Coordinates of C-alpha atoms in Angstrom, one line a residue:
Chain P
X1 CA 0.0 0.0 0.0
X2 CA 1.5 3.3 -1.1
X3 CA 0.8 6.5 0.8
X4 CA -0.2 9.6 -1.2
X5 CA 2.5 11.8 -2.6
X6 CA 3.4 15.1 -1.1
X7 CA 1.9 18.0 -3.1
X8 CA 4.4 20.6 -1.8
X9 CA 4.9 23.0 -4.8
X10 CA 8.7 23.0 -4.6
X11 CA 8.8 19.2 -5.1
X12 CA 6.7 19.4 -8.3
X13 CA 9.6 21.1 -10.1
X14 CA 11.8 18.1 -9.6
X15 CA 12.0 15.3 -12.1
X16 CA 10.6 12.8 -9.5
X17 CA 8.5 14.8 -6.9
X18 CA 7.4 11.6 -5.3
X19 CA 10.9 10.9 -3.9
X20 CA 10.5 13.7 -1.3
X21 CA 8.1 14.4 1.6
X22 CA 8.0 17.5 3.8
X23 CA 8.0 17.7 7.6
X24 CA 4.3 18.7 7.4
X25 CA 3.5 15.6 5.4
X26 CA 5.3 13.3 7.9
X27 CA 3.5 15.0 10.8
X28 CA 0.2 14.4 9.0
X29 CA 0.8 10.8 8.1
X30 CA 2.7 9.6 11.3
X31 CA 1.0 6.4 12.4
X32 CA -0.7 5.7 9.1
X33 CA -0.6 2.0 8.3
X34 CA 1.8 1.3 5.5
X35 CA 4.2 4.0 6.5
X36 CA 7.6 3.5 8.3
X37 CA 9.8 6.4 9.1
X38 CA 13.5 5.5 9.6
X39 CA 16.2 7.7 11.0
X40 CA 19.7 7.2 9.6
X41 CA 22.5 9.3 11.1
X42 CA 26.1 9.8 11.2
X43 CA 26.1 9.8 15.0
X44 CA 24.9 6.4 16.1
X45 CA 23.5 7.7 19.4
X46 CA 21.5 10.7 18.0
X47 CA 18.4 8.5 17.5
X48 CA 18.5 7.6 21.2
X49 CA 18.5 11.3 22.2
X50 CA 15.1 11.7 20.6
X51 CA 13.6 10.9 17.2
X52 CA 10.4 11.4 15.2
X53 CA 7.8 9.6 17.3
X54 CA 7.4 6.0 16.0
X55 CA 10.6 6.2 13.8
X56 CA 12.9 3.2 13.7
X57 CA 16.7 3.4 13.6
X58 CA 18.7 2.4 10.6
X59 CA 22.5 2.5 11.0
X60 CA 24.8 2.2 8.1
X61 CA 27.9 1.1 10.0
X62 CA 26.3 -1.7 11.9
X63 CA 23.3 -2.7 9.8
X64 CA 23.7 -2.0 6.1
X65 CA 27.3 -3.1 5.8
X66 CA 28.4 -6.6 5.6
X67 CA 30.5 -7.1 8.8
X68 CA 33.3 -8.9 7.0
X69 CA 33.5 -8.2 3.2
X70 CA 33.6 -4.6 2.1
X71 CA 30.1 -4.7 0.7
X72 CA 26.5 -4.2 1.6
X73 CA 24.4 -6.9 3.2
X74 CA 23.0 -9.5 0.7
X75 CA 19.4 -10.2 -0.2
X76 CA 18.8 -12.4 2.9
X77 CA 20.5 -9.9 5.2
X78 CA 18.5 -7.1 3.9
X79 CA 15.2 -9.1 4.2
X80 CA 16.1 -9.9 7.8
X81 CA 16.9 -6.3 8.6
X82 CA 13.7 -4.9 7.0
X83 CA 11.6 -7.6 8.7
X84 CA 13.0 -6.9 12.1
X85 CA 12.2 -3.2 11.6
X86 CA 8.7 -4.0 10.6
X87 CA 9.2 -2.9 7.0
X88 CA 7.4 -4.9 4.4
X89 CA 8.1 -4.8 0.6
X90 CA 4.9 -2.7 0.2
X91 CA 5.7 -0.3 3.0
X92 CA 6.2 3.4 2.2
X93 CA 9.7 4.0 3.7
X94 CA 10.6 7.6 4.6
X95 CA 14.2 8.1 5.6
X96 CA 15.6 11.1 7.3
X97 CA 18.8 11.9 9.2
X98 CA 21.4 14.4 10.4
X99 CA 23.9 16.4 8.3
X100 CA 21.7 17.4 5.4
X101 CA 20.4 13.8 5.1
X102 CA 23.8 12.6 4.1
X103 CA 23.5 9.2 5.7
X104 CA 19.7 9.1 5.0
X105 CA 20.5 9.4 1.2
X106 CA 23.0 6.6 1.6
X107 CA 20.4 4.3 3.2
X108 CA 18.0 5.2 0.4
X109 CA 20.6 4.3 -2.2
X110 CA 21.2 0.9 -0.5
X111 CA 17.4 0.3 -0.3
X112 CA 17.3 1.1 -4.1
X113 CA 19.9 -1.6 -4.7
X114 CA 17.3 -4.0 -3.4
X115 CA 14.6 -2.3 -5.5
X116 CA 12.5 -1.3 -2.6
X117 CA 9.4 0.1 -4.5
X118 CA 8.6 3.1 -2.4
X119 CA 11.4 4.8 -0.5
X120 CA 11.5 8.6 0.0
X121 CA 13.6 11.2 1.8
X122 CA 12.2 13.7 4.3
X123 CA 13.4 17.1 2.9
X124 CA 15.5 18.9 5.5
X125 CA 15.9 15.8 7.6
X126 CA 16.3 15.8 11.3
X127 CA 17.5 19.4 11.5
X128 CA 14.4 20.9 9.9
X129 CA 12.1 18.7 12.0
X130 CA 13.8 20.0 15.2
X131 CA 14.0 23.6 14.0
X132 CA 10.3 23.6 13.5
X133 CA 9.8 22.6 17.1
X134 CA 8.1 19.3 16.2
X135 CA 7.9 16.5 18.8
X136 CA 10.7 14.1 19.5
X137 CA 10.4 10.8 21.4
X138 CA 13.0 8.6 23.1
X139 CA 10.7 5.6 23.0
X140 CA 11.8 2.8 20.7
X141 CA 8.7 1.8 18.8
X142 CA 7.6 -1.8 19.1
X143 CA 6.6 -2.5 15.5
X144 CA 5.3 -5.9 14.6
X145 CA 7.7 -7.9 12.6
X146 CA 7.2 -7.9 8.8
X147 CA 7.9 -10.5 6.3
X148 CA 10.2 -8.9 3.8
X149 CA 11.0 -11.2 0.8
X150 CA 14.6 -12.1 -0.1
X151 CA 15.3 -9.9 -3.2
X152 CA 18.8 -10.1 -4.6
X153 CA 20.7 -6.9 -4.8
X154 CA 21.0 -5.4 -8.3
X155 CA 24.4 -3.7 -8.5
X156 CA 24.2 -3.2 -12.3
X157 CA 22.2 0.0 -12.5
X158 CA 23.2 2.5 -9.9
X159 CA 26.5 1.1 -8.5
X160 CA 29.9 1.3 -10.2
X161 CA 32.9 -0.8 -9.4
X162 CA 36.5 0.1 -10.0
X163 CA 36.7 -1.6 -13.4
X164 CA 33.5 0.1 -14.4
X165 CA 35.2 3.4 -13.6
X166 CA 38.3 2.5 -15.5
X167 CA 36.1 1.8 -18.5
X168 CA 34.3 5.1 -17.9
X169 CA 37.4 7.3 -17.9
X170 CA 36.8 10.3 -20.3
X171 CA 33.1 10.4 -19.6
X172 CA 31.4 12.7 -17.0
X173 CA 32.4 12.1 -13.4
X174 CA 31.7 14.2 -10.3
X175 CA 34.0 14.0 -7.3
X176 CA 31.9 15.3 -4.4
X177 CA 34.6 15.6 -1.8
X178 CA 36.1 18.8 -0.4
X179 CA 38.5 20.9 -2.6
X180 CA 41.4 19.8 -0.5
X181 CA 40.7 16.1 -0.9
X182 CA 40.1 16.6 -4.6
X183 CA 43.4 18.4 -5.2
X184 CA 45.3 15.9 -3.3
X185 CA 46.5 18.2 -0.5
X186 CA 44.4 16.1 2.0
X187 CA 44.4 12.3 2.1
X188 CA 41.1 12.3 4.0
X189 CA 38.1 14.5 4.6
X190 CA 38.8 17.4 6.9
X191 CA 38.2 16.2 10.4
X192 CA 37.8 12.6 9.3
X193 CA 41.1 10.9 9.0
X194 CA 40.1 7.4 9.9
X195 CA 39.7 6.0 6.4
X196 CA 43.1 6.5 4.8
X197 CA 44.3 6.4 1.2
X198 CA 48.0 6.1 0.2
X199 CA 47.7 8.6 -2.7
X200 CA 45.9 11.9 -2.9
X201 CA 44.1 13.5 -5.8
X202 CA 41.2 12.6 -8.0
X203 CA 40.1 10.3 -10.8
X204 CA 41.2 12.0 -14.1
X205 CA 38.4 13.9 -15.7
X206 CA 36.3 14.1 -12.6
X207 CA 34.9 17.6 -11.8
X208 CA 34.7 18.8 -8.2
X209 CA 31.3 19.7 -6.9
X210 CA 31.2 19.3 -3.1
X211 CA 28.1 17.4 -2.2
X212 CA 26.7 19.9 0.4
X213 CA 26.3 22.5 -2.3
X214 CA 23.0 20.8 -3.1
X215 CA 21.7 21.6 0.3
X216 CA 20.3 24.9 1.5
X217 CA 21.0 26.4 5.0
X218 CA 18.0 24.6 6.4
X219 CA 19.3 21.2 5.1
X220 CA 16.5 21.0 2.4
X221 CA 17.5 20.4 -1.2
X222 CA 18.0 23.5 -3.2
X223 CA 15.2 24.3 -5.7
X224 CA 15.6 22.7 -9.1
X225 CA 16.7 25.9 -10.8
X226 CA 19.6 26.3 -8.4
X227 CA 20.6 22.7 -8.8
X228 CA 20.5 23.0 -12.5
X229 CA 22.8 26.1 -12.3
X230 CA 25.3 24.0 -10.2
X231 CA 25.3 20.7 -12.1
X232 CA 24.3 21.9 -15.5
X233 CA 25.6 25.4 -15.7
X234 CA 28.9 25.1 -13.7
X235 CA 29.7 21.4 -14.1
X236 CA 28.3 21.3 -17.7
X237 CA 26.4 18.0 -17.2
X238 CA 23.4 17.3 -19.3
X239 CA 20.7 14.8 -18.5
X240 CA 21.7 12.5 -21.4
X241 CA 25.1 12.0 -19.8
X242 CA 26.2 8.8 -18.3
X243 CA 27.6 10.0 -14.9
X244 CA 29.7 8.4 -12.2
X245 CA 29.8 10.0 -8.8
X246 CA 32.2 9.2 -5.9
X247 CA 33.6 10.5 -2.6
X248 CA 35.5 8.6 0.1
X249 CA 33.4 5.6 0.8
X250 CA 30.3 6.4 -1.3
X251 CA 28.2 8.1 1.4
X252 CA 28.4 11.7 0.4
X253 CA 28.1 10.8 -3.3
X254 CA 24.8 9.0 -2.5
X255 CA 23.5 12.4 -1.8
X256 CA 24.7 13.7 -5.1
X257 CA 23.4 10.6 -6.8
X258 CA 19.9 11.4 -5.4
X259 CA 20.1 14.9 -6.7
X260 CA 21.2 14.0 -10.2
X261 CA 19.0 10.9 -10.6
X262 CA 15.8 11.8 -8.8
X263 CA 15.7 15.6 -8.6
X264 CA 17.2 16.5 -12.0
X265 CA 16.1 13.3 -13.7
X266 CA 19.4 12.0 -15.2
X267 CA 18.6 8.4 -16.1
X268 CA 22.1 7.0 -15.9
X269 CA 23.9 7.9 -12.7
X270 CA 26.1 5.4 -10.8
X271 CA 27.6 5.7 -7.4
X272 CA 31.2 4.4 -7.2
X273 CA 31.1 3.3 -3.5
X274 CA 34.7 2.0 -3.5
X275 CA 35.5 5.7 -4.0
X276 CA 38.7 7.3 -3.0
X277 CA 39.5 4.7 -0.2
X278 CA 39.7 2.2 -3.0
X279 CA 41.1 4.3 -5.9
X280 CA 43.7 6.0 -3.8
X281 CA 45.0 2.7 -2.6
X282 CA 44.9 0.9 -6.0
X283 CA 48.1 0.0 -7.9
X284 CA 48.6 1.7 -11.3
X285 CA 45.3 3.5 -11.6
X286 CA 45.6 7.0 -13.1
X287 CA 45.4 9.9 -10.7
X288 CA 45.3 13.6 -11.3
X289 CA 46.4 16.1 -8.7
X290 CA 45.6 19.8 -8.4
X291 CA 42.3 21.7 -8.8
X292 CA 41.6 21.0 -12.5
X293 CA 39.8 17.8 -13.8
Chain U
X1 CA 47.2 -10.5 27.2
X2 CA 45.4 -9.1 30.2
X3 CA 45.8 -5.5 31.0
X4 CA 45.2 -3.9 34.4
X5 CA 42.8 -0.9 34.3
X6 CA 42.6 1.7 37.0
X7 CA 39.6 0.9 39.4
X8 CA 37.4 3.7 38.0
X9 CA 37.9 2.5 34.4
X10 CA 37.4 -1.1 35.4
X11 CA 34.1 -0.1 37.0
X12 CA 33.0 1.5 33.7
X13 CA 34.0 -1.6 31.7
X14 CA 32.1 -3.8 34.3
X15 CA 29.1 -1.5 34.0
X16 CA 29.0 -1.8 30.3
X17 CA 29.5 -5.6 30.6
X18 CA 26.6 -5.9 33.0
X19 CA 23.9 -4.4 30.6
X20 CA 22.6 -6.2 27.5
X21 CA 22.9 -5.1 23.9
X22 CA 20.9 -2.0 23.2
X23 CA 21.0 -0.8 26.8
X24 CA 24.7 -0.2 26.4
X25 CA 23.8 2.7 24.1
X26 CA 21.6 4.1 26.9
X27 CA 24.6 3.9 29.2
X28 CA 26.8 5.7 26.6
X29 CA 24.1 8.3 26.4
X30 CA 24.2 8.9 30.1
X31 CA 27.9 9.5 29.9
X32 CA 27.2 11.9 27.1
X33 CA 24.6 13.8 29.2
X34 CA 26.9 13.9 32.2
X35 CA 29.9 15.3 30.4
X36 CA 30.8 18.4 32.5
X37 CA 30.6 21.8 30.7
X38 CA 33.9 23.6 30.1
X39 CA 35.0 25.9 32.8
X40 CA 34.9 29.6 31.8
X41 CA 38.6 29.8 31.2
X42 CA 38.2 27.4 28.3
X43 CA 34.7 28.2 27.3
X44 CA 35.8 31.8 26.6
X45 CA 39.1 30.7 25.0
X46 CA 38.3 27.8 22.8
X47 CA 41.6 28.4 21.0
X48 CA 43.3 26.8 24.0
X49 CA 41.7 23.5 23.2
X50 CA 43.2 20.8 21.0
X51 CA 41.0 19.5 18.2
X52 CA 40.7 15.7 17.9
X53 CA 40.0 15.2 14.2
X54 CA 39.9 11.4 14.5
X55 CA 36.4 11.7 16.0
X56 CA 33.6 11.7 13.5
X57 CA 32.1 14.9 15.0
X58 CA 34.2 17.8 16.3
X59 CA 35.8 17.3 19.7
X60 CA 38.2 19.5 21.5
X61 CA 40.1 18.8 24.7
X62 CA 42.5 20.3 27.1
X63 CA 44.8 18.6 29.7
X64 CA 46.3 20.3 32.8
X65 CA 48.9 18.6 34.9
X66 CA 49.0 20.1 38.4
X67 CA 52.1 20.5 40.5
X68 CA 51.1 17.4 42.5
X69 CA 51.2 15.3 39.3
X70 CA 47.5 14.9 39.0
X71 CA 45.9 15.6 35.6
X72 CA 42.6 17.3 34.8
X73 CA 40.8 16.8 31.6
X74 CA 38.4 19.2 29.8
X75 CA 36.3 18.3 26.8
X76 CA 34.0 20.1 24.4
X77 CA 31.7 18.5 21.9
X78 CA 28.3 19.6 20.6
X79 CA 25.0 18.1 21.8
X80 CA 24.4 16.9 18.3
X81 CA 27.3 14.6 18.6
X82 CA 26.2 12.4 21.5
X83 CA 28.5 9.4 20.6
X84 CA 31.6 11.6 20.7
X85 CA 30.3 13.3 23.9
X86 CA 29.8 9.8 25.4
X87 CA 33.3 8.8 24.7
X88 CA 34.6 12.0 26.3
X89 CA 32.3 11.4 29.3
X90 CA 33.8 7.9 29.8
X91 CA 37.3 9.3 29.7
X92 CA 36.4 12.2 32.0
X93 CA 34.8 9.9 34.5
X94 CA 37.6 7.3 34.4
X95 CA 40.7 9.5 34.2
X96 CA 40.0 13.1 35.5
X97 CA 42.0 13.7 38.7
X98 CA 44.2 10.7 38.4
X99 CA 48.0 11.0 38.4
X100 CA 49.7 11.6 35.0
X101 CA 51.4 8.2 35.4
X102 CA 48.1 6.4 35.9
X103 CA 46.7 8.0 32.8
X104 CA 49.8 7.2 30.8
X105 CA 49.4 3.6 31.8
X106 CA 45.8 3.3 30.5
X107 CA 45.8 0.8 27.6
X108 CA 44.0 2.0 24.5
X109 CA 42.5 -1.5 24.1
X110 CA 40.0 -0.8 26.9
X111 CA 37.8 0.8 24.2
X112 CA 37.3 -2.7 22.8
X113 CA 36.3 -4.1 26.2
X114 CA 33.1 -2.0 26.4
X115 CA 31.2 -4.3 24.2
X116 CA 30.3 -1.5 21.9
X117 CA 31.9 -2.7 18.7
X118 CA 28.8 -4.3 17.3
X119 CA 26.6 -1.4 18.4
X120 CA 28.7 1.5 17.5
X121 CA 31.2 0.1 15.0
X122 CA 34.9 -0.3 15.4
X123 CA 35.5 2.7 13.1
X124 CA 33.6 5.0 15.4
X125 CA 35.3 3.5 18.5
X126 CA 38.6 4.6 17.1
X127 CA 37.7 8.2 18.0
X128 CA 37.8 7.3 21.7
X129 CA 41.3 5.6 21.3
X130 CA 42.4 8.8 19.5
X131 CA 41.2 11.0 22.3
X132 CA 43.2 8.9 24.8
X133 CA 46.3 9.1 22.6
X134 CA 46.1 12.9 22.5
X135 CA 45.5 13.1 26.2
X136 CA 48.7 11.1 26.8
X137 CA 50.7 13.1 24.3
X138 CA 49.6 16.3 26.0
X139 CA 50.7 15.0 29.4
X140 CA 54.1 13.9 28.0
X141 CA 54.5 17.3 26.4
X142 CA 53.7 19.1 29.7
X143 CA 55.9 16.8 31.7
X144 CA 58.8 17.5 29.3
X145 CA 58.4 21.2 29.5

């Protein structure tokens, strides 16, 4: 059962307005059967400090990742996770989180690998919900277990691997990291040195558009015209392009993937989740340093 | 290898060991809530604090070694970063006021004994080990001065 779409005028300008809901929409539909709201944060304890009433927690580090192989959970693992959270295949899943929905967009991208039919982002995420003085709860909801089917992950459409990127050299690519990481001055994201790379720089040909440029001050997505000015005007992308996006481990670039694919309607956008922590450690792959593609 | 922890730290490790799964997160949240605010001399001079970039969210700390050899620790992390605050709260509770030698003897491996790896992820836990390493480095620097 699919919940109604949010008719917020700003969303109607985007290529796929149905991918977003507003805080008002969530407030109105909280508790509706068929809806599960999930919080996905960078900080693993933030949910415990208070979340949207009834929301479940979805953590990338501990739940969406395979604990051994550098990969996401498989079909059986995803089915188990969704079932435990009370999410069925026909559930409308609305994800929100901290930091401009950075990790929420990542969770949405992973859910898309499994083809979850109806998954949306709460525009503005946790910050906007709180800024509007809306209620928070520290109660963990006791949702009845669902029976999510085992659906194998499809990595062929929205995910790129290292060899795919090697074959893609010369075609449009967006590096969404900070300018310092892009140029090679920094081997890690400012303030985040845990995931190292042996070499600094970027994949030849990739343009640098830091991911957070797509977010406004209130953590919502910028209106379509502004996004077009950034990705079309400045970066020169056109919707017909086959685009690969990457960052450090694929989380920030999920946000840009969402913008290009769902908000601007580019049909072919793949997220290279190996990203710089793979490329910058790989032997004999080409690297460009400096602030030019 | 067994390492000896100072009694306060051992108490914290035992406390985490005594509560099941998800409740460990509640315990970590209590440490986050109980992190003492910065005294005015630091709150008004944040430039005196050392950044700990290994934490996922911004954390700043300061260490003062008194003439009697005891060390005092000061931490600053935003409310929106409860995990980082929780790590700081554990270190503050366990180490503040101990002798410099006792703090230097604290093994970084204690972070893996809290049973948080599955709940918080080893990557995030590295932030706490990094805080401890920086505290030790500050103490050594001040002792050498």
